[in-house]
Amino acid sequence: GTLEPLTPLRREMAEQAAAVLGAALGRLRVYARAEESVRNFHRLQAQVIQTEKLASLGQIVAGVVHELNNPLTSIIAYSDYLTKKLTKDAGSNLPEDAERVRRIGEAAERILKFTRDLVAYARPTGDARGPVQIEEVIERALVFCEHEFADGRVEVEQDFIEPLPTIVGIPGQLTQVFVNLFTNAAHAMGQRGGTLRVNIRPTDSGASLRIDVSDTGDGIPAEAMPQIFEPFFTTKTDGRGTGLGLSIVRGILDAHGGTIQVSSALGQGTSFTLTLPVG
């Protein structure tokens, strides 16, 4: 049949119902935006707390390093003295005890270098830029990440030919780039371990350095790829990720005039390709 025309009363009721429904939908949108704002606030609040915690930890570490420096310097000086004395007394035939003392001094020097590098890395760097050897930055980052490669789970392969051209940058910030990438790679490879490869080459034009950082880990799901550089986005479900690491990495590279690209395959691994202009 044909539709009956709306009476004035029915038309008014329909208009009122539409108005009520429209208002309800509007309120739902407002509530949804409010809930998202609250979630963003809580994430930001958690990050501020974490930042404050790291700042406090940095002050503690600086104090601990200061306390370590004096005894470490003494250990190095005395071990060097004893090594020379034992070597002199024994002639060219270095006794086992002298070798042990030499290793004590070598271990103390390594701790001392690590603590000084750690303080330099943690210290606010401002905008001071200068010539940087990227291989030194990568070596420092690997030392900082040694605990992530524990028990021989992760094998590190480096492929570059020295001397490489220098770049202009802030060493502490560039170290952070590779600490984040190496840590992510170790987490992606998990308990079963794998291989972390670092390849450095000048680009064909010679104007930039290309650094490839790849792992043999779990890989990144295709649906997550467009978001991995977004703040607070993380694929880690075990509480180890703040979702800021790759966002910070991209920000540092942008500030240095560099680029970063990623490719990944589930179950095979992930590869990050970075470029940094030669200084």
XYZ file of C-alpha atoms in Angstrom:
279
model
C 0.000 0.000 0.000
C 0.820 3.667 -0.062
C 2.368 5.456 2.930
C 0.010 7.609 4.886
C 1.068 11.259 5.169
C 2.380 12.241 8.607
C -0.075 14.091 10.746
C 1.225 17.233 12.455
C 1.332 15.324 15.777
C 3.325 12.434 14.307
C 5.646 14.848 12.542
C 6.295 16.683 15.797
C 6.942 13.387 17.647
C 9.344 12.253 14.917
C 11.202 15.556 15.038
C 11.443 15.343 18.849
C 12.689 11.739 18.637
C 15.289 12.750 16.033
C 16.404 15.645 18.239
C 16.718 13.373 21.292
C 18.611 10.758 19.255
C 20.920 13.424 17.792
C 21.641 14.820 21.253
C 22.340 11.324 22.578
C 24.755 10.602 19.726
C 26.454 13.932 20.363
C 26.870 13.068 24.051
C 28.254 9.647 23.126
C 30.874 11.297 20.918
C 31.778 13.708 23.719
C 32.050 10.806 26.190
C 34.228 8.841 23.730
C 36.540 11.825 23.277
C 36.657 12.331 27.038
C 37.558 8.667 27.617
C 40.327 8.871 25.017
C 41.632 12.050 26.660
C 41.687 10.310 30.039
C 43.564 7.341 28.569
C 46.089 9.690 26.934
C 46.465 11.563 30.223
C 47.172 8.358 32.140
C 49.736 7.274 29.550
C 51.409 10.688 29.714
C 51.315 10.651 33.518
C 52.976 7.223 33.578
C 55.671 8.454 31.205
C 56.323 11.559 33.338
C 56.708 9.336 36.396
C 59.099 7.072 34.481
C 61.087 10.102 33.282
C 61.393 11.395 36.852
C 62.472 7.931 37.990
C 65.175 7.831 35.299
C 66.332 11.330 36.247
C 66.693 10.240 39.884
C 68.440 7.066 38.790
C 70.841 9.154 36.700
C 71.806 11.184 39.768
C 72.342 7.994 41.774
C 74.444 6.443 38.994
C 76.601 9.580 38.782
C 77.260 9.367 42.528
C 78.054 5.652 42.357
C 80.453 6.189 39.448
C 82.223 8.939 41.367
C 82.699 6.563 44.315
C 83.992 3.810 42.014
C 86.545 5.929 40.171
C 89.087 6.283 43.011
C 89.362 2.580 43.969
C 89.350 1.555 40.293
C 92.175 3.988 39.538
C 94.147 2.525 42.454
C 93.528 -1.046 41.263
C 94.748 -0.157 37.772
C 97.875 1.626 39.075
C 98.861 -1.175 41.481
C 98.154 -3.960 39.000
C 100.260 -2.153 36.389
C 103.094 -1.783 38.927
C 102.928 -5.452 39.964
C 102.744 -6.674 36.357
C 105.889 -4.719 35.454
C 107.697 -5.869 38.622
C 106.824 -9.539 38.165
C 107.735 -9.372 34.472
C 111.072 -7.716 35.254
C 111.885 -10.289 37.958
C 110.981 -13.218 35.680
C 112.600 -11.877 32.523
C 110.891 -12.763 29.247
C 109.104 -15.756 30.804
C 105.968 -14.115 32.216
C 104.777 -16.136 35.254
C 101.119 -17.088 35.693
C 100.690 -14.715 38.632
C 101.845 -11.758 36.543
C 99.301 -12.693 33.859
C 96.555 -12.854 36.473
C 97.512 -9.421 37.815
C 97.525 -8.043 34.258
C 93.991 -9.351 33.727
C 92.856 -7.704 36.967
C 94.120 -4.364 35.667
C 92.509 -4.946 32.277
C 89.141 -5.718 33.899
C 89.388 -2.614 36.115
C 90.161 -0.435 33.070
C 87.106 -1.835 31.305
C 84.859 -1.026 34.292
C 86.335 2.472 34.526
C 85.752 3.144 30.821
C 82.200 1.805 31.051
C 81.323 4.012 34.032
C 82.718 7.113 32.341
C 80.851 6.347 29.128
C 77.670 5.789 31.142
C 77.937 9.189 32.829
C 78.673 10.883 29.493
C 75.627 9.166 27.954
C 73.329 10.162 30.835
C 74.510 13.775 31.002
C 72.211 16.325 29.295
C 73.816 17.153 25.962
C 71.981 20.299 24.866
C 72.503 21.179 21.209
C 76.297 20.896 21.085
C 77.200 19.193 17.817
C 80.541 18.021 16.546
C 82.280 15.425 14.392
C 81.251 11.881 15.308
C 82.691 8.504 14.342
C 79.595 6.346 13.968
C 81.518 3.115 14.617
C 82.510 4.440 18.067
C 78.873 5.289 18.809
C 77.788 1.782 17.817
C 80.550 0.154 19.880
C 79.472 2.156 22.951
C 75.824 1.197 22.417
C 76.790 -2.491 22.147
C 78.655 -2.260 25.473
C 75.594 -0.694 27.118
C 73.426 -3.518 25.749
C 75.736 -6.399 26.720
C 73.340 -7.500 29.476
C 70.658 -7.992 26.803
C 72.960 -10.375 24.919
C 73.750 -12.441 28.029
C 74.580 -16.161 28.010
C 75.599 -16.044 24.358
C 71.968 -15.968 23.235
C 72.609 -13.179 20.758
C 75.534 -13.207 18.350
C 76.602 -9.778 17.119
C 78.010 -9.434 13.594
C 79.520 -6.118 12.503
C 80.367 -5.372 8.884
C 82.117 -2.123 8.029
C 85.454 -0.995 6.646
C 87.421 1.618 8.544
C 88.039 4.445 8.307
C 84.492 5.630 7.774
C 83.777 9.327 7.141
C 82.630 11.327 10.157
C 79.141 12.716 10.587
C 78.097 15.826 12.489
C 75.900 15.124 15.481
C 75.400 14.758 19.212
C 77.094 11.542 20.380
C 74.789 10.919 23.354
C 71.656 11.173 21.225
C 73.063 8.942 18.496
C 74.089 6.383 21.118
C 70.483 6.378 22.319
C 69.310 5.569 18.780
C 71.359 2.379 18.682
C 70.727 1.425 22.318
C 66.996 1.481 21.502
C 67.398 -0.492 18.267
C 69.726 -3.102 19.828
C 67.458 -3.517 22.867
C 64.399 -3.987 20.652
C 66.300 -6.574 18.584
C 67.316 -8.534 21.703
C 63.728 -8.523 22.988
C 62.430 -9.657 19.576
C 64.810 -12.621 19.590
C 63.808 -13.583 23.142
C 65.167 -16.570 25.010
C 65.945 -18.571 21.885
C 68.439 -15.939 20.754
C 69.621 -15.202 17.247
C 71.877 -12.862 15.295
C 72.110 -9.074 15.413
C 73.814 -7.664 12.315
C 75.138 -4.129 11.935
C 76.271 -3.103 8.460
C 77.687 0.358 7.668
C 78.403 1.647 4.169
C 78.673 5.041 2.484
C 75.774 5.600 0.091
C 76.462 5.608 -3.646
C 76.620 9.408 -3.701
C 79.006 9.443 -0.725
C 76.926 12.185 0.911
C 75.542 9.907 3.653
C 76.275 6.813 5.663
C 73.819 3.920 5.482
C 73.509 1.789 8.625
C 71.506 -1.456 8.506
C 70.503 -2.988 11.853
C 68.800 -6.370 11.435
C 67.773 -9.226 13.719
C 66.449 -12.770 13.345
C 63.592 -12.253 15.800
C 59.823 -12.658 15.703
C 59.214 -9.843 13.225
C 56.515 -7.174 13.327
C 52.891 -7.895 12.296
C 51.950 -6.176 9.019
C 49.027 -4.366 10.658
C 51.381 -2.807 13.232
C 53.946 -1.500 10.725
C 52.253 1.864 10.000
C 52.184 2.671 13.733
C 55.575 1.585 15.073
C 57.027 5.114 15.056
C 53.966 6.585 16.803
C 54.377 7.673 20.455
C 53.069 5.161 23.043
C 52.567 2.400 20.467
C 54.234 -0.881 21.412
C 53.930 -4.526 20.401
C 55.542 -5.665 23.665
C 52.958 -7.238 25.972
C 55.296 -8.043 28.878
C 55.549 -4.520 30.278
C 59.057 -3.895 28.892
C 58.000 -1.246 26.392
C 56.806 2.344 26.907
C 56.065 2.770 23.211
C 58.416 5.749 23.004
C 61.662 4.102 21.845
C 61.153 4.217 18.080
C 59.385 7.566 18.280
C 62.495 8.987 19.993
C 64.751 7.266 17.437
C 62.917 8.908 14.534
C 62.940 12.286 16.295
C 66.715 12.144 16.818
C 67.325 11.117 13.206
C 65.051 13.908 11.934
C 67.028 16.403 14.021
C 70.273 15.074 12.490
C 68.945 15.294 8.921
C 68.761 11.501 8.703
C 66.114 8.950 7.794
C 64.907 5.580 9.053
C 62.988 2.848 7.222
C 61.877 -0.588 8.382
C 61.092 -3.919 6.758
C 59.955 -7.028 8.593
C 58.650 -10.556 8.110
C 56.883 -12.541 10.798
C 59.047 -15.344 12.117
C 62.083 -14.164 10.132
C 63.158 -10.861 11.634
C 63.255 -7.104 11.239
C 65.661 -4.740 9.521
C 66.033 -1.002 10.107
C 67.865 1.091 7.509
C 69.213 4.437 8.709
C 70.955 7.200 6.798
C 72.987 10.030 8.333
C 74.602 12.820 6.316
C 78.392 12.914 6.253
C 79.859 15.986 7.939
